[in-house]
Amino acid sequence: MHDDRALVEARLKRVLDERIRPAVYPESAPLTVEAWVAPGEPVPVAEGLAAAHEPIEVGTRWGAPWATTWFKVTGEVPAAWAGKTVEAVLDLGFDERMPGFQCEALVYTPDGEPIKAVNPRNQWVRVGDPVAGGERVEWRLEAASNPVLLGDEPFRPTDLGDKETAGDEPQYVLTRMDLAVFDAEVWELVQDLEVVGELMHELPVEGGRRWELLRAVSRCLDAIDLQDVNRTAAAARSHLTDVLASPADASAHRISAVGHAHIDSAWLWPLRETVRKVARTTSNMTNLLETEDEFVFAMSQAQQFAWIKEHRPEVYAKVKKAVAEGRFVPAGGMWVESDTNMPGSEAMARQFVHGKRFFIEEFGVENDEAWLPDTFGFAAGLPQIIKAAGAKWLLTQKISWSQINKFPHHTFQWEGIDGTRIFTHFPPVDTYNCSMLGREIAHAARNFKDKGVAKHSLAPTGWGDGGGGTTREMIAKSRRLRSLEGSATVEWEKPADFFAKAEAEYPDPPVWVGELYLELHRATLTSQAKTKQGNRRSEHLLREAELWAATAAVRTGFPYPYDELDRIWKTVLLHQFHDILPGSSIAWVHREAEKTYAAVAEELTGIVEAAQRALAGEGDTELVFNAAAHTRSGVAAGAAGPAVEAGTVTVTARPDGGHVLNNGLLRVEIDGRGLVVSAYDIDADRETVPPGEAANLLQIHPDFPNMWDAWDVDAFYRNVVTDLTQVDSLVADGGSVTVTRSFGDSRVRQTLSLAPGAKRLDIATEVDWHETEKFLKAAFPLDVHAERYAAETQFGHLYRPTHTNTSWEAAKFEACNHRFVHLEEPGWGVALVTDSTYGHDVTREVRPASAGAGTTTTVRISLLRAPRFPDPQTDQGVHRFGYALAPGATITDAVREGYAINVPERRVPGAAPGPVEPLASVDLDSVVLSAVKLADDGSGDVVVRLYEAGGGRARARLKLGFPASSVQTVDLLERPLAEGASYELREGGVDLVLRPFELVTLRFTR
């Protein structure tokens, strides 16, 4: 037989596109449309329903960027359509290629009941099946004209990302507003041909099954009368019955489809629009659940459920009913799908606390899985946090985006820094927006790396990012793929059911130890510096507020601000979403975030000051309140008392120009260029800066990645670098030295100082930044021979290599730290600590004999970028950073200095005849109190969370500063643990025995 594959395949495409799909709606009648444009921001539903509408015609341009238009749509079903299925087809000007990224609408009845949403892949509203004919129909559409920002020219700078700069040019053309007869037989034919045709393309040409499908398609097309598709559809379908009935092989890969709509809580739209996106998507999903018995839908992010509860209670009622029926599944147990690299220890824990608690209280559902399909890499401390929250599984997909190295597993045990292992799955379908295309299903089966020992994978199915969810077409296609020869099998399942099956069939999966590093989107550790700074400062203010409020409550009866802290935590957690904290959202999002963080800081500072006043009493004695993790200024951690001065600092002229700072522990030389050419550890008789090198060297690079501007920095950025060594001024003032520089259109001012009694050089940096597509770093070359370095992460630190022996190591050319990075040789180390930055790089080189030989290891802090998409004004303006160099530091010193720079002392006048004793203290510096607070349930119990921070075993004593009657070891939600170590109260404290990086939460009854 001659090879006519190409001929039949081309025929199939044209006939589908030009004849069969148009025949789904063979008859139509126009609807009458009126419109009202809401002034400014979206209005309450009742106001939109009651507004006076004006006539508008199909073909009219509508919708200024970010505006809301309320459409009133009315009509009458023709009497001749009696007995037929009728739908409204509502096309607002959609581009089907971009579901979730453009205009959308929620459809209401005239009395305000939400029906479903319309979007580019979901343009229908059912009128009746069948209709009687003559029915009057009326709907109201709350339509959002969200502009397209990531279109045919991706990453193009645009002012559309902020309503203040977007203008008022209409974005869309009203395209179709009709009543139409829906021919279910033709629609089913479309699904048949799509499934068969897509499967056919994925099968080997040499196999008989591909040809069997091809011949069936050919016969099917022969049976269609192209001038009367509707009459001949049933006959055409009959030619596909046998090939669609042939069952899958017993060895076929098995896919658990989970209905899904990964909705970014903010990204190319503001938070307020996400509220409506969630309502639109969930209304569609509850609508589908009413008619599709096998369908299961999962939605993560407790914040999104809370939004619809608050803003769209009618939609929420339908969601809650579907959850109770077990088919709408709250997934993941986190407040939002957060970034996991940058959130601090407590914040990462509280993502699970607030997420799981919401699901438990609202639905009686507790999740065993963490659900993070789109997060940009995973910190090595996360497995312990997942377990401490009472969960045991993790799903993500994003690691498949890595540019260089292919991750070797799809199902595996992920081991964190403390040894905790979490059963983890990466869907081999390689998308969290699966739409049941044949190429997606075939890719999942081919790509699955655990063949031979496992055969289950998961496919999150539905339009996401901007929402939309699963469609009836996806469900229809999955029904045909339940068991189909040549294909993987597909079955709708809850995430927990998938994980239970996968774990049962693969009891001994491979183990991956350490962080799950995404070889992409590395610049998200730096973009939008003020958002990152707001996050860091909010986290530490929350630490202070809980500590001092709890201390004051126990000591003085101060009213503990339960509700305020709960609300503020949720606000901070929301802004850790993986497109807000990483700096990859539009200007509107980050402009609002800056205001939100300022309000959070003001409110938390008020709580802190009120609690401290209650503790200090009235008087003129200056008390130091120390909320850091270790003693400083003679005041214990978590305590308050008079400061103990710790020595002096001298500043002298340097013979060759510049100045010398000396506090008896550290001598720092700053040359005439304002650079640190010596940082001498006096006690250790050890120089920090390599010969001929200079530290605190600001360097600027061109920064124009190949794509994903705000997200990515590509390795070639290093090829060109400019050292900023020109000085405008260099001035010694008291115990510090200030240097100013100009470069490009920008200016920087740095103040270098030594802290009395501390082996630490503090550097306060202010940058007035007006560069475009540039990357600013601060370099610290160190005279340290180290093959690895430590970077702080949640509840500990991880080690990364300083070399690039393999492609895996070379790919980590930009990485994350929290408050410190630390390098050491046996017996001596050095730390670099930061107050608000996360990105850094570490490189090493061997010096030639002429330069004294030895190894130079350079740490560079990433300060600022200037990408133009999606915010063309990213980071423009004034920024202030604090960082410090700590020569001679051990890991424990690095932890201490990291807390110190992030949690400044507060000096408060008061009476206090004696110091304010801490509620809890530990006698070993390597054991850190992460949180001291009152229990969330309002019982008055005191909760203390602590962890071993040094990476070694620890025996320590936790001393209580209040009488307690009992202690319980609890999980992050402050519930007693059935397993694990238990502790006993003895003589006003607890004796601790901790493993490396072990996290423990203790609850004390007063």
PDB file of N, CA and C in Angstrom, residues 162-207:
ATOM      1  N   ASP A 162       0.639  48.615  34.940  1.00  0.00           N
ATOM      2  CA  ASP A 162       0.195  49.409  36.086  1.00  0.00           C
ATOM      3  C   ASP A 162      -0.932  50.301  35.608  1.00  0.00           C
ATOM      4  N   LYS A 163      -2.042  50.318  36.321  1.00  0.00           N
ATOM      5  CA  LYS A 163      -3.176  51.135  35.897  1.00  0.00           C
ATOM      6  C   LYS A 163      -2.810  52.613  35.853  1.00  0.00           C
ATOM      7  N   GLU A 164      -1.776  53.025  36.588  1.00  0.00           N
ATOM      8  CA  GLU A 164      -1.384  54.430  36.596  1.00  0.00           C
ATOM      9  C   GLU A 164      -0.664  54.840  35.319  1.00  0.00           C
ATOM     10  N   THR A 165      -0.171  53.874  34.561  1.00  0.00           N
ATOM     11  CA  THR A 165       0.569  54.196  33.331  1.00  0.00           C
ATOM     12  C   THR A 165      -0.024  53.537  32.090  1.00  0.00           C
ATOM     13  N   ALA A 166      -1.096  52.752  32.255  1.00  0.00           N
ATOM     14  CA  ALA A 166      -1.595  51.910  31.160  1.00  0.00           C
ATOM     15  C   ALA A 166      -2.424  52.665  30.129  1.00  0.00           C
ATOM     16  N   GLY A 167      -2.937  53.834  30.456  1.00  0.00           N
ATOM     17  CA  GLY A 167      -3.762  54.559  29.513  1.00  0.00           C
ATOM     18  C   GLY A 167      -5.175  54.015  29.449  1.00  0.00           C
ATOM     19  N   ASP A 168      -5.938  54.469  28.452  1.00  0.00           N
ATOM     20  CA  ASP A 168      -7.345  54.068  28.357  1.00  0.00           C
ATOM     21  C   ASP A 168      -7.746  53.566  26.985  1.00  0.00           C
ATOM     22  N   GLU A 169      -6.774  53.133  26.182  1.00  0.00           N
ATOM     23  CA  GLU A 169      -7.067  52.603  24.855  1.00  0.00           C
ATOM     24  C   GLU A 169      -7.792  51.262  24.970  1.00  0.00           C
ATOM     25  N   PRO A 170      -8.955  51.099  24.314  1.00  0.00           N
ATOM     26  CA  PRO A 170      -9.668  49.810  24.381  1.00  0.00           C
ATOM     27  C   PRO A 170      -8.782  48.658  23.915  1.00  0.00           C
ATOM     28  N   GLN A 171      -8.879  47.543  24.622  1.00  0.00           N
ATOM     29  CA  GLN A 171      -7.986  46.412  24.375  1.00  0.00           C
ATOM     30  C   GLN A 171      -8.622  45.307  23.525  1.00  0.00           C
ATOM     31  N   TYR A 172      -9.959  45.259  23.455  1.00  0.00           N
ATOM     32  CA  TYR A 172     -10.622  44.106  22.835  1.00  0.00           C
ATOM     33  C   TYR A 172     -11.745  44.556  21.905  1.00  0.00           C
ATOM     34  N   VAL A 173     -12.169  43.634  21.046  1.00  0.00           N
ATOM     35  CA  VAL A 173     -13.303  43.846  20.155  1.00  0.00           C
ATOM     36  C   VAL A 173     -14.362  42.803  20.487  1.00  0.00           C
ATOM     37  N   LEU A 174     -15.563  43.262  20.803  1.00  0.00           N
ATOM     38  CA  LEU A 174     -16.658  42.341  21.095  1.00  0.00           C
ATOM     39  C   LEU A 174     -16.949  41.527  19.833  1.00  0.00           C
ATOM     40  N   THR A 175     -16.782  40.210  19.909  1.00  0.00           N
ATOM     41  CA  THR A 175     -16.726  39.385  18.691  1.00  0.00           C
ATOM     42  C   THR A 175     -17.997  38.592  18.414  1.00  0.00           C
ATOM     43  N   ARG A 176     -18.568  37.981  19.419  1.00  0.00           N
ATOM     44  CA  ARG A 176     -19.773  37.171  19.178  1.00  0.00           C
ATOM     45  C   ARG A 176     -20.591  37.106  20.462  1.00  0.00           C
ATOM     46  N   MET A 177     -21.875  37.391  20.352  1.00  0.00           N
ATOM     47  CA  MET A 177     -22.797  37.290  21.478  1.00  0.00           C
ATOM     48  C   MET A 177     -24.090  36.689  20.925  1.00  0.00           C
ATOM     49  N   ASP A 178     -24.154  35.374  20.903  1.00  0.00           N
ATOM     50  CA  ASP A 178     -25.236  34.657  20.219  1.00  0.00           C
ATOM     51  C   ASP A 178     -25.856  33.597  21.122  1.00  0.00           C
ATOM     52  N   LEU A 179     -27.099  33.279  20.826  1.00  0.00           N
ATOM     53  CA  LEU A 179     -27.662  31.991  21.199  1.00  0.00           C
ATOM     54  C   LEU A 179     -27.388  31.029  20.050  1.00  0.00           C
ATOM     55  N   ALA A 180     -27.111  29.765  20.382  1.00  0.00           N
ATOM     56  CA  ALA A 180     -26.767  28.824  19.321  1.00  0.00           C
ATOM     57  C   ALA A 180     -27.231  27.424  19.695  1.00  0.00           C
ATOM     58  N   VAL A 181     -27.615  26.683  18.676  1.00  0.00           N
ATOM     59  CA  VAL A 181     -27.908  25.260  18.855  1.00  0.00           C
ATOM     60  C   VAL A 181     -26.584  24.517  19.022  1.00  0.00           C
ATOM     61  N   PHE A 182     -26.534  23.677  20.046  1.00  0.00           N
ATOM     62  CA  PHE A 182     -25.332  22.880  20.324  1.00  0.00           C
ATOM     63  C   PHE A 182     -25.593  21.457  19.843  1.00  0.00           C
ATOM     64  N   ASP A 183     -24.797  21.011  18.852  1.00  0.00           N
ATOM     65  CA  ASP A 183     -24.933  19.652  18.315  1.00  0.00           C
ATOM     66  C   ASP A 183     -23.948  18.747  19.056  1.00  0.00           C
ATOM     67  N   ALA A 184     -24.474  18.003  20.032  1.00  0.00           N
ATOM     68  CA  ALA A 184     -23.618  17.156  20.861  1.00  0.00           C
ATOM     69  C   ALA A 184     -22.927  16.071  20.047  1.00  0.00           C
ATOM     70  N   GLU A 185     -23.586  15.566  19.001  1.00  0.00           N
ATOM     71  CA  GLU A 185     -22.983  14.504  18.200  1.00  0.00           C
ATOM     72  C   GLU A 185     -21.750  15.017  17.458  1.00  0.00           C
ATOM     73  N   VAL A 186     -21.846  16.208  16.908  1.00  0.00           N
ATOM     74  CA  VAL A 186     -20.690  16.791  16.219  1.00  0.00           C
ATOM     75  C   VAL A 186     -19.580  17.084  17.227  1.00  0.00           C
ATOM     76  N   TRP A 187     -19.975  17.597  18.380  1.00  0.00           N
ATOM     77  CA  TRP A 187     -18.969  17.881  19.434  1.00  0.00           C
ATOM     78  C   TRP A 187     -18.230  16.608  19.826  1.00  0.00           C
ATOM     79  N   GLU A 188     -18.960  15.519  19.983  1.00  0.00           N
ATOM     80  CA  GLU A 188     -18.319  14.243  20.324  1.00  0.00           C
ATOM     81  C   GLU A 188     -17.422  13.773  19.180  1.00  0.00           C
ATOM     82  N   LEU A 189     -17.822  14.018  17.949  1.00  0.00           N
ATOM     83  CA  LEU A 189     -16.979  13.663  16.806  1.00  0.00           C
ATOM     84  C   LEU A 189     -15.655  14.432  16.858  1.00  0.00           C
ATOM     85  N   VAL A 190     -15.739  15.683  17.219  1.00  0.00           N
ATOM     86  CA  VAL A 190     -14.502  16.470  17.361  1.00  0.00           C
ATOM     87  C   VAL A 190     -13.584  15.813  18.379  1.00  0.00           C
ATOM     88  N   GLN A 191     -14.137  15.409  19.519  1.00  0.00           N
ATOM     89  CA  GLN A 191     -13.293  14.795  20.550  1.00  0.00           C
ATOM     90  C   GLN A 191     -12.719  13.455  20.061  1.00  0.00           C
ATOM     91  N   ASP A 192     -13.541  12.671  19.373  1.00  0.00           N
ATOM     92  CA  ASP A 192     -13.055  11.404  18.821  1.00  0.00           C
ATOM     93  C   ASP A 192     -11.864  11.632  17.895  1.00  0.00           C
ATOM     94  N   LEU A 193     -12.039  12.552  16.949  1.00  0.00           N
ATOM     95  CA  LEU A 193     -10.989  12.776  15.953  1.00  0.00           C
ATOM     96  C   LEU A 193      -9.740  13.388  16.568  1.00  0.00           C
ATOM     97  N   GLU A 194      -9.917  14.258  17.550  1.00  0.00           N
ATOM     98  CA  GLU A 194      -8.741  14.837  18.194  1.00  0.00           C
ATOM     99  C   GLU A 194      -7.946  13.759  18.930  1.00  0.00           C
ATOM    100  N   VAL A 195      -8.633  12.905  19.682  1.00  0.00           N
ATOM    101  CA  VAL A 195      -7.929  11.856  20.426  1.00  0.00           C
ATOM    102  C   VAL A 195      -7.233  10.888  19.468  1.00  0.00           C
ATOM    103  N   VAL A 196      -7.950  10.430  18.455  1.00  0.00           N
ATOM    104  CA  VAL A 196      -7.357   9.475  17.519  1.00  0.00           C
ATOM    105  C   VAL A 196      -6.231  10.126  16.731  1.00  0.00           C
ATOM    106  N   GLY A 197      -6.467  11.330  16.228  1.00  0.00           N
ATOM    107  CA  GLY A 197      -5.444  12.000  15.440  1.00  0.00           C
ATOM    108  C   GLY A 197      -4.203  12.327  16.244  1.00  0.00           C
ATOM    109  N   GLU A 198      -4.363  12.784  17.492  1.00  0.00           N
ATOM    110  CA  GLU A 198      -3.205  13.126  18.317  1.00  0.00           C
ATOM    111  C   GLU A 198      -2.433  11.879  18.731  1.00  0.00           C
ATOM    112  N   LEU A 199      -3.150  10.798  19.048  1.00  0.00           N
ATOM    113  CA  LEU A 199      -2.475   9.545  19.380  1.00  0.00           C
ATOM    114  C   LEU A 199      -1.708   9.027  18.166  1.00  0.00           C
ATOM    115  N   MET A 200      -2.315   9.110  17.014  1.00  0.00           N
ATOM    116  CA  MET A 200      -1.696   8.628  15.784  1.00  0.00           C
ATOM    117  C   MET A 200      -0.330   9.271  15.562  1.00  0.00           C
ATOM    118  N   HIS A 201      -0.233  10.569  15.815  1.00  0.00           N
ATOM    119  CA  HIS A 201       1.025  11.281  15.602  1.00  0.00           C
ATOM    120  C   HIS A 201       2.125  10.836  16.566  1.00  0.00           C
ATOM    121  N   GLU A 202       1.747  10.261  17.692  1.00  0.00           N
ATOM    122  CA  GLU A 202       2.740   9.892  18.703  1.00  0.00           C
ATOM    123  C   GLU A 202       3.228   8.454  18.569  1.00  0.00           C
ATOM    124  N   LEU A 203       2.606   7.670  17.729  1.00  0.00           N
ATOM    125  CA  LEU A 203       2.961   6.255  17.599  1.00  0.00           C
ATOM    126  C   LEU A 203       4.034   6.062  16.533  1.00  0.00           C
ATOM    127  N   PRO A 204       4.844   5.033  16.669  1.00  0.00           N
ATOM    128  CA  PRO A 204       5.880   4.785  15.663  1.00  0.00           C
ATOM    129  C   PRO A 204       5.274   4.429  14.310  1.00  0.00           C
ATOM    130  N   VAL A 205       5.886   4.966  13.271  1.00  0.00           N
ATOM    131  CA  VAL A 205       5.396   4.711  11.912  1.00  0.00           C
ATOM    132  C   VAL A 205       5.462   3.222  11.588  1.00  0.00           C
ATOM    133  N   GLU A 206       6.428   2.523  12.193  1.00  0.00           N
ATOM    134  CA  GLU A 206       6.622   1.110  11.899  1.00  0.00           C
ATOM    135  C   GLU A 206       5.546   0.232  12.522  1.00  0.00           C
ATOM    136  N   GLY A 207       4.797   0.757  13.495  1.00  0.00           N
ATOM    137  CA  GLY A 207       3.823  -0.073  14.205  1.00  0.00           C
ATOM    138  C   GLY A 207       2.483  -0.115  13.509  1.00  0.00           C
TER     139      GLY A 207
END
